[in-house]
XYZ file of C-alpha atoms in Angstrom:
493
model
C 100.767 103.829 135.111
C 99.084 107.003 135.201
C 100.324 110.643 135.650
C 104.018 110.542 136.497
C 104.066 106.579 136.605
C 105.264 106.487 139.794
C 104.935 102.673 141.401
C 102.038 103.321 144.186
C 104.019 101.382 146.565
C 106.966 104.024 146.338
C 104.783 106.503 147.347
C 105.169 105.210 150.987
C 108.976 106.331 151.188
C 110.347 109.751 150.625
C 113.479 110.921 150.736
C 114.127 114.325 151.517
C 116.386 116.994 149.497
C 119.241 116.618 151.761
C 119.571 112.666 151.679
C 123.149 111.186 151.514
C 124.918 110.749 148.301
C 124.110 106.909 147.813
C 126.770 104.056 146.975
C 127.036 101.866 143.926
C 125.774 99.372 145.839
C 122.179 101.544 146.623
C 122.558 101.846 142.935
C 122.448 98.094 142.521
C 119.770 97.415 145.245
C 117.317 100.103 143.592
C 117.562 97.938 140.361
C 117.234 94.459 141.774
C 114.554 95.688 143.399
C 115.536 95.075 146.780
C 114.452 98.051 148.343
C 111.093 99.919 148.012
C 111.801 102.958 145.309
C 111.898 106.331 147.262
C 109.474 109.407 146.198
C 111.860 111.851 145.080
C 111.555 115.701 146.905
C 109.947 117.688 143.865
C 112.079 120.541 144.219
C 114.894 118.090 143.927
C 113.866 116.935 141.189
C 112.802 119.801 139.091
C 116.312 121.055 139.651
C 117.925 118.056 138.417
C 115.379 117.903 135.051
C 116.738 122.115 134.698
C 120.012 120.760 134.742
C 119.724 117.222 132.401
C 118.010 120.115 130.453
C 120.636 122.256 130.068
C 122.870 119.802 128.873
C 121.085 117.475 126.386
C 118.823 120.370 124.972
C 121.464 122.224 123.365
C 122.921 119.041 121.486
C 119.699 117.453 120.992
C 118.313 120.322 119.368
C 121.961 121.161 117.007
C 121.709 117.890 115.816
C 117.887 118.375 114.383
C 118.352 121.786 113.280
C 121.771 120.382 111.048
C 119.476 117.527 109.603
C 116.394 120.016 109.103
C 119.087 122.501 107.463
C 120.152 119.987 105.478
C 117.176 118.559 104.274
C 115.204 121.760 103.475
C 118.117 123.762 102.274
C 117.583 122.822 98.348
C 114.196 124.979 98.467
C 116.850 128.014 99.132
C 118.969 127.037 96.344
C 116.249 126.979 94.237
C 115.738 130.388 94.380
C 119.398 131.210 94.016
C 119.967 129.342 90.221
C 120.638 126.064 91.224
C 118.294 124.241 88.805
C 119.423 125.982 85.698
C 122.777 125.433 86.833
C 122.522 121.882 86.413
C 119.584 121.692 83.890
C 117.102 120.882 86.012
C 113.687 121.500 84.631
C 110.768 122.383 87.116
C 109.298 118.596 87.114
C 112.773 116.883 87.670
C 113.365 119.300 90.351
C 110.237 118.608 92.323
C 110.766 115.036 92.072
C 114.355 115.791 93.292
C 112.163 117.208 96.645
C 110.343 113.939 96.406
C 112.484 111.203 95.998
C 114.183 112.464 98.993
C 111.315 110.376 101.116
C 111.132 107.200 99.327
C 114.576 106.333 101.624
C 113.660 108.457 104.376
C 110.487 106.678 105.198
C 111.857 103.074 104.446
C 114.256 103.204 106.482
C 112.244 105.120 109.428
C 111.350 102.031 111.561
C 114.695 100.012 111.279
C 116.147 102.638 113.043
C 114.024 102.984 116.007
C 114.410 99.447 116.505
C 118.031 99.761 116.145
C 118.369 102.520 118.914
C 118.835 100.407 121.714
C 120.831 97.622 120.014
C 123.723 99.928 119.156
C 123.075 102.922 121.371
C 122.201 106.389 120.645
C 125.503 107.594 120.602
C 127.070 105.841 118.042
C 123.364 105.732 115.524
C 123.165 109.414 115.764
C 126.726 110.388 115.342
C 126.937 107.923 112.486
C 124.265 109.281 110.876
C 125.306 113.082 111.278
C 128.519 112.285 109.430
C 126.897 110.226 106.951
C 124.275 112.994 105.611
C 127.170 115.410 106.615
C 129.287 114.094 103.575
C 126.406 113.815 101.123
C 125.395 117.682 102.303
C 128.933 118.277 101.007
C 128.517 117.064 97.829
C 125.592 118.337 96.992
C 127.507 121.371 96.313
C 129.637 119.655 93.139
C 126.434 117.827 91.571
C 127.149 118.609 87.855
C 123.334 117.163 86.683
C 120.110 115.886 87.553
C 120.864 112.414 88.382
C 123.839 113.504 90.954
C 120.991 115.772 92.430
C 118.779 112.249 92.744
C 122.010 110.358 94.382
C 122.513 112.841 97.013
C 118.997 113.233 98.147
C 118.164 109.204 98.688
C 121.511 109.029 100.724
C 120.646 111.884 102.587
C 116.493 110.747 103.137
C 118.209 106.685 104.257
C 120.262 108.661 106.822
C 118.058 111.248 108.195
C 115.314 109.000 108.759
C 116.812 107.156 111.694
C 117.574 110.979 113.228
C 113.524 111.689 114.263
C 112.692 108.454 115.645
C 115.681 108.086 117.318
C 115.470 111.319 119.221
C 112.060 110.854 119.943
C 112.928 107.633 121.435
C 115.898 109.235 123.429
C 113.362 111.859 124.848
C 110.938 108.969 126.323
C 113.655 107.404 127.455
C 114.925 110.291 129.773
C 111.295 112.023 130.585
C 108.311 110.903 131.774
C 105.043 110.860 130.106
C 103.962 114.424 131.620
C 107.548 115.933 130.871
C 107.732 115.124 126.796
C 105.894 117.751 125.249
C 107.872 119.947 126.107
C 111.083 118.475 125.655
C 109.668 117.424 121.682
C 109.193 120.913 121.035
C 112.712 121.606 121.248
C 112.946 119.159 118.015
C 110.220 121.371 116.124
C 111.706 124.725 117.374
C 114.982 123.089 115.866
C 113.052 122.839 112.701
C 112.057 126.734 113.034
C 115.195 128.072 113.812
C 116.557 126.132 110.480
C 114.522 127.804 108.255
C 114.924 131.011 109.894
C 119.198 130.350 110.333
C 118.503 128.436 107.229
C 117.563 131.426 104.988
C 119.698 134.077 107.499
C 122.730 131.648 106.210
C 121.898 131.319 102.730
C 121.333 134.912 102.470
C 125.285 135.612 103.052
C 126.379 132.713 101.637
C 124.892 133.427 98.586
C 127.115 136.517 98.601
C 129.942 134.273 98.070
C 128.807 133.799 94.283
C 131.802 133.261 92.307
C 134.612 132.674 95.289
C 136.999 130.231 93.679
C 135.471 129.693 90.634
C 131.840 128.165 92.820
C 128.414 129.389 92.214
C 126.622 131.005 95.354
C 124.472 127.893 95.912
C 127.231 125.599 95.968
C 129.049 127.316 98.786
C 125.580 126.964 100.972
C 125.724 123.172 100.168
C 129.322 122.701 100.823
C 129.591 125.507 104.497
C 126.233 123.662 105.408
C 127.249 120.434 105.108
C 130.672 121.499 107.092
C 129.085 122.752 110.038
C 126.851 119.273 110.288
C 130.022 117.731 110.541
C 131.181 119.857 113.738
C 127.596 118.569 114.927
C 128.249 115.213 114.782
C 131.788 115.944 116.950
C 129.199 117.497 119.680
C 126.363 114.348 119.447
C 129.447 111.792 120.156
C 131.026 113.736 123.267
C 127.800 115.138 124.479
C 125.006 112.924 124.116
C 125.106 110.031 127.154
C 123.616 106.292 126.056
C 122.712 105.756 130.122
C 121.284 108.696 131.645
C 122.644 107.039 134.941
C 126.240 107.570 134.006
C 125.763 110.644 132.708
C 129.110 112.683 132.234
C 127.631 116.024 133.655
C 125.631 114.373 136.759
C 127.267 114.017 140.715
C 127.000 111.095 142.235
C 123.506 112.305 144.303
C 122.086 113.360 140.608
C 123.541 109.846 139.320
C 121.182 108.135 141.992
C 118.105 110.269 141.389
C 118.238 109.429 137.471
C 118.345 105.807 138.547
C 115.358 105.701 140.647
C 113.278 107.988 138.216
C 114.490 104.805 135.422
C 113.266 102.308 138.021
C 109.731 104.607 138.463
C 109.615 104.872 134.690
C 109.647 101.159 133.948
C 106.624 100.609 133.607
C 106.818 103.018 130.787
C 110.016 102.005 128.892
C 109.786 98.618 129.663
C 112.128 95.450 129.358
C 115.642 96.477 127.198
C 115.135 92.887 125.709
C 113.699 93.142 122.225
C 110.796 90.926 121.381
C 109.020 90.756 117.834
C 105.881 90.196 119.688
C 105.323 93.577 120.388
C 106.665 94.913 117.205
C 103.350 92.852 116.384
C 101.276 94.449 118.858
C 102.282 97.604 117.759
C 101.730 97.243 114.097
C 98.058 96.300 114.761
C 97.456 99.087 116.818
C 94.660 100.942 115.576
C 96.159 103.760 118.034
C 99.051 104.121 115.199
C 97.112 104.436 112.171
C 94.991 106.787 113.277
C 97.884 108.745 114.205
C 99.987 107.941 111.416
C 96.850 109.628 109.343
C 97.407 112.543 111.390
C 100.876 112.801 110.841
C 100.575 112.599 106.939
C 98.290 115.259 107.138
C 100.170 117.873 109.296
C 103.168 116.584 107.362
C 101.562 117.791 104.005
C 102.307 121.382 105.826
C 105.366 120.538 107.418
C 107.315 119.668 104.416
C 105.242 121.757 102.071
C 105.947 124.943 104.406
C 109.118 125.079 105.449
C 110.587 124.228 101.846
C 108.895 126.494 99.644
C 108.252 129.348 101.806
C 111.545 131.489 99.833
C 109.178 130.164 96.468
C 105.731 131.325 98.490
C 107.509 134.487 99.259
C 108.916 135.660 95.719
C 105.251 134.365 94.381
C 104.188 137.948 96.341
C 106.990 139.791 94.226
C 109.789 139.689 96.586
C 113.348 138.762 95.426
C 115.370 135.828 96.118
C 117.917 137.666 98.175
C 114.578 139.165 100.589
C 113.007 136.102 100.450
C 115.417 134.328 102.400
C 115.280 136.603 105.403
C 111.533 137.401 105.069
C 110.970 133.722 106.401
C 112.548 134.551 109.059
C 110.521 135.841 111.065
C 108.048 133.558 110.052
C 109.520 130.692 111.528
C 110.518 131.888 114.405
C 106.935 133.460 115.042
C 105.999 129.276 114.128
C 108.393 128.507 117.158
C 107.556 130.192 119.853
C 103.965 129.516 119.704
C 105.423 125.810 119.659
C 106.950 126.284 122.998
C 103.945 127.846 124.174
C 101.579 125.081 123.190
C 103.424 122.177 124.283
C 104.455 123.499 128.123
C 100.773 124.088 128.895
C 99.979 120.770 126.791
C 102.576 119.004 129.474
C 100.706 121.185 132.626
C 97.666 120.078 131.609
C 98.345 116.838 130.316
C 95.926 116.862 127.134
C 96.800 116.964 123.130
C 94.499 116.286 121.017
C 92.307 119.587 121.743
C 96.198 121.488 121.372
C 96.601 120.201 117.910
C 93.350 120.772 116.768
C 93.079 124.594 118.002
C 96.408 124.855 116.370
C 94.783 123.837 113.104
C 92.392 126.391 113.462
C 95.365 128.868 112.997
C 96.245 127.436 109.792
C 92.863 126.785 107.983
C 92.685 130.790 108.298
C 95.743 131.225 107.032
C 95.937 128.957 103.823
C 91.980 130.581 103.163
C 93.356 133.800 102.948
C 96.412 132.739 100.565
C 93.889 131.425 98.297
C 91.451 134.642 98.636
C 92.942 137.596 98.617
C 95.738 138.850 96.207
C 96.654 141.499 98.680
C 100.707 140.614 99.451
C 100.642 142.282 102.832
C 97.786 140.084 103.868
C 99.504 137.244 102.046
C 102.696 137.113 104.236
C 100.304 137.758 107.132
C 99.084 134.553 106.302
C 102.343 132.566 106.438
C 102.140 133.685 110.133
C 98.756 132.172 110.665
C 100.041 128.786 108.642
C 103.482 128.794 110.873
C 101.150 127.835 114.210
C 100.109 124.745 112.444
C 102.896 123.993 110.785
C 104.955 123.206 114.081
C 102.095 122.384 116.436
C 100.356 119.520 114.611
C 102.952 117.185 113.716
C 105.254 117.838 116.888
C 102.243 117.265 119.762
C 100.768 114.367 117.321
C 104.374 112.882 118.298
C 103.958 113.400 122.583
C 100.678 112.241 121.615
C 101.545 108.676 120.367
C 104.503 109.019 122.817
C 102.282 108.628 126.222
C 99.997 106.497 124.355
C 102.599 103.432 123.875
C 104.025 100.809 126.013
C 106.861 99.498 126.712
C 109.817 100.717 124.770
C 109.946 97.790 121.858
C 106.200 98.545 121.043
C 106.844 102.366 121.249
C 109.410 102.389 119.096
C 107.623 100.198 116.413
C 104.538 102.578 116.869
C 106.560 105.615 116.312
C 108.845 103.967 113.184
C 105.668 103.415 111.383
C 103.864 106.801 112.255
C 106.745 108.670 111.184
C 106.555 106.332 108.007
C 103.145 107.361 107.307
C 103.470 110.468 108.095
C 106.859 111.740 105.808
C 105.256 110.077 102.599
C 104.064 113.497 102.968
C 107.046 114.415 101.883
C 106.541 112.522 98.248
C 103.210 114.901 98.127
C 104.198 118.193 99.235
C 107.376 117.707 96.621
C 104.636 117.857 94.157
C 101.644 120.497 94.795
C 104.016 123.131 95.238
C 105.209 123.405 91.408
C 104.530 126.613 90.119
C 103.797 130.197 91.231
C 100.951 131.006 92.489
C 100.971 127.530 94.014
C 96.850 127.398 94.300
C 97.042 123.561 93.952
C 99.847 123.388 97.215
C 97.890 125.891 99.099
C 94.497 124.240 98.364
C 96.153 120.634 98.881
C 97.515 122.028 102.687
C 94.088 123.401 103.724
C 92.322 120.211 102.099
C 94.500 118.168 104.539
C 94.183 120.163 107.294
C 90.444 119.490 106.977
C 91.399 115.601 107.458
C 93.452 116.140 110.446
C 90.723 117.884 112.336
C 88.403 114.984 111.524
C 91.696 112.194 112.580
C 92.014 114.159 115.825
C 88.364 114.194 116.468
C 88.245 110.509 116.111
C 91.426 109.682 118.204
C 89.938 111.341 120.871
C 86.522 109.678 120.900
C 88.743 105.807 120.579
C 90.847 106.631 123.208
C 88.244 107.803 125.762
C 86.467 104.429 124.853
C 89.197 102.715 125.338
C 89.571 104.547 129.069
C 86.169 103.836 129.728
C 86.583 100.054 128.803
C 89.406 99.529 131.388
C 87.078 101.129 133.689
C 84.583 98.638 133.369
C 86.927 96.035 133.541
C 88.719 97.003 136.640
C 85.164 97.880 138.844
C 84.196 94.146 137.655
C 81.015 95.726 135.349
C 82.200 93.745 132.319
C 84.313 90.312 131.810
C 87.934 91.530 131.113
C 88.918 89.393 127.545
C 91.785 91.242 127.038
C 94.715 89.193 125.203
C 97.444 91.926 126.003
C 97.421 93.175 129.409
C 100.866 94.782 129.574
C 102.006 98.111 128.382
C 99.618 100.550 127.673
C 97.081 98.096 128.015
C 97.505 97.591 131.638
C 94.324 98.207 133.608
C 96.612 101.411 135.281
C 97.357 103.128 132.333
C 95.177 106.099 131.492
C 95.614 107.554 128.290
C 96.270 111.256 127.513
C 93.076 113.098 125.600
């Protein structure tokens, strides 16, 4: 189980670029298992992940930037009136930011475990129009307590959006192939808060079009355009990868012996509570769940109060919305760049903690200097971490779980621990100059770096105990030998 998790005794048969397009019945023998799985031409199959690619990326990555839209969007109507509007004071409106997670994290790991059951298709486009509708509105809220409403229906359907992607990713890609492919979920999250304030900017010229305040048209046109989303997830998202719409019958074949390869990875479709148990007493996913809450403090804190951060350094509402933008898209690429050479290389720990590094300079020199040019310099420096640490902390407990039942229970309750976050970050960043949020983000940051450190160390000596075990140096006592706790599986540093 090790690199691409290729079975060794496919390794014997290849099957050149130019093979035959195969039957439903070669279909049928690959998954009975009554012929040996062929090697796959590399070439071959790099062209087929371009083109799997070039289809699922652009819906998988609409759908998170309409949920991250929707989600962070109330820290650009802030700045545009909205809590005077509906007499909001500056406490009920950061506990408006919180209560958003008390649903989104409860319902995180129901959904992962739900994936499968009901199939991506119809979870994801049910929650799209779901959140779509409350997005909507959110744009005729009238008071404080409609405000509260909106945001628990919209955290109880945007949690099961996160895992279930993630999920959907592992279940397409290999272990060396994810990093990659998860950054498109956190570039999603940087392009909405770039498009995000780009958007609100011009909508917020709308101020006063029949009879609507500016920040209710950016609720309602939002909320709109989620909906088209979830038109796109339901034609353009396949549940069998095998069956897929956009593959030929060679590329059909090809997807079913990479499954076949890859089951060793995603395991039996059969759900079984005992490794929802396994899973839960991982110490794997606390330490990464700490991890998560940490970067999460960031996350959360970052991308919805950056238009506050912004006008804290005497810019206007109006220019704070498209001075993030560059910002986040800065936060993005480096994203992109972190995660391919994380996949090339296969490591992640040492990614996400270099990453940090980028941010502890940053949030120092928003709490030292009052010079604004260095300040928004700074918001640079924080984007790096921002996107890096919680999206390869995901790959990360992505290649370290197995099979699909435990991996989905590992990454419910990581992403549980990790957007309580959410609660926090809803909280430090009250008031301008936000030295308690800034000082809370670098404090945590500080705790990651330590998390990381430690992950690191437990799953090298984890490595080095299968080691033992398999050269016969030390009596193997396992009581779980499957998974990711076969002697074969190496874990990624």
């Amino acid at each position: 189980m090790t690199g691409s998790l290729v079975s060794r005794s496919s390794r014997d048969e290849k099957t050149s670029s130019g093979a035959p397009v195969t039957t439903t019945q070669d279909e049928s023998k690959l998954e009975s298992n009554e012929v040996a799985l062929p090697e796959i031409d590399p070439s071959e199959e790099k062209k087929l992940l371009a083109k799997v690619d070039l289809f699922l990326t652009p819906v998988i990555m609409l759908v998170y930037l309409c949920c991250f839209l929707d989600r962070s969007n109330i820290g650009n109507v802030k700045v545009a009136g909205m809590p005077e509007d509906i007499g909001a004071s500056s406490q009920q409106f950061s506990t408006a930011v919180s209560i958003f997670y008390a649903t989104y994290v409860t319902f995180e790991t129901p959904w992962a475990l739900a994936l499968k059951k009901f199939t991506p298709r119809f979870v994801i486009t049910g929650l799209c129009i779901v959140w779509s509708l409350a997005t909507i509105f959110s744009g005729f809220i009238v008071n404080v307590g409609g405000l509260y409403a909106v945001r628990l229906i919209l955290g109880a359907c945007e949690a099961g959006l996160f895992p279930s992607l993630n999920l959907y990713l592992t279940m397409v890609y290999r272990r060396e192939e994810q990093a990659k492919r998860v950054s498109y979920l956190f570039v999603s999250t940087a392009i909405a808060g770039a498009f995000g304030g780009i958007l609100a900017y011009g909508i917020l010229f709308m101020d006063g079009i029949g009879g609507y305040a500016g920040w209710r048209w950016v609720f309602i046109i939002e909320g709109l355009f989620s909906v088209v989303c979830a038109i796109v997830v339901w034609f353009g998202l396949p549940n069998d990868m095998t069956k897929a719409y956009f593959l030929n019958s060679r590329e059909r074949y090809l997807m079913t012996v990479r499954a076949e390869q890859n089951k060793a990875y995603s395991g039996s479709e059969d759900f079984d509570w005992n490794e929802v148990k396994i899973a839960a007493k991982d110490t794997k996913t606390y330490i990464s769940g700490g991890i998560q809450f940490c970067q999460d403090i960031l996350l959360y804190g970052f991308s919805t109060f950056l238009p506050s951060i912004l006008t804290s350094m005497g810019h206007t509402g109006i220019e704070a919305q498209y001075l993030s933008v560059p910002v986040y898209i800065f936060g993005g690429i480096c994203f992109v760049i972190f995660a391919f050479i994380s996949d090339r290389l296969t490591i992640r720990g040492p990614f996400i903690f270099l990453s940090n590094i980028f941010g502890i300079v940053g949030y120092i020199l928003l709490l030292a200097t009052s010079n604004n040019a260095v300040k928004f310099f700074a918001t640079f420096m924080c984007a790096v971490s921002v996107y890096n640490g919680p999206g390869l902390n995901v790959t990360w407990l992505n290649v370290s779980f197995a099979p699909h039942y435990r991996r989905a229970t590992a990454i419910g309750l990581q992403q549980t621990m990790g957007n309580t976050a959410g609660v926090v970050a809803g909280q430090i960043y009250r008031d301008d100059p936000y030295i308690l949020g800034h000082s809370f983000s670098l404090g945590s940051l500080a705790v990651a770096q330590g998390l990381i450190v430690l992950n690191l160390f437990y799953l090298k000596y984890c490595d080095r105990v299968k080691a033992k075990i398999k050269s016969g140096e030390i009596e193997d006592k396992r009581k779980i030998r499957t998974g990711d706790r076969d002697l074969d599986f190496k874990y990624h540093i």
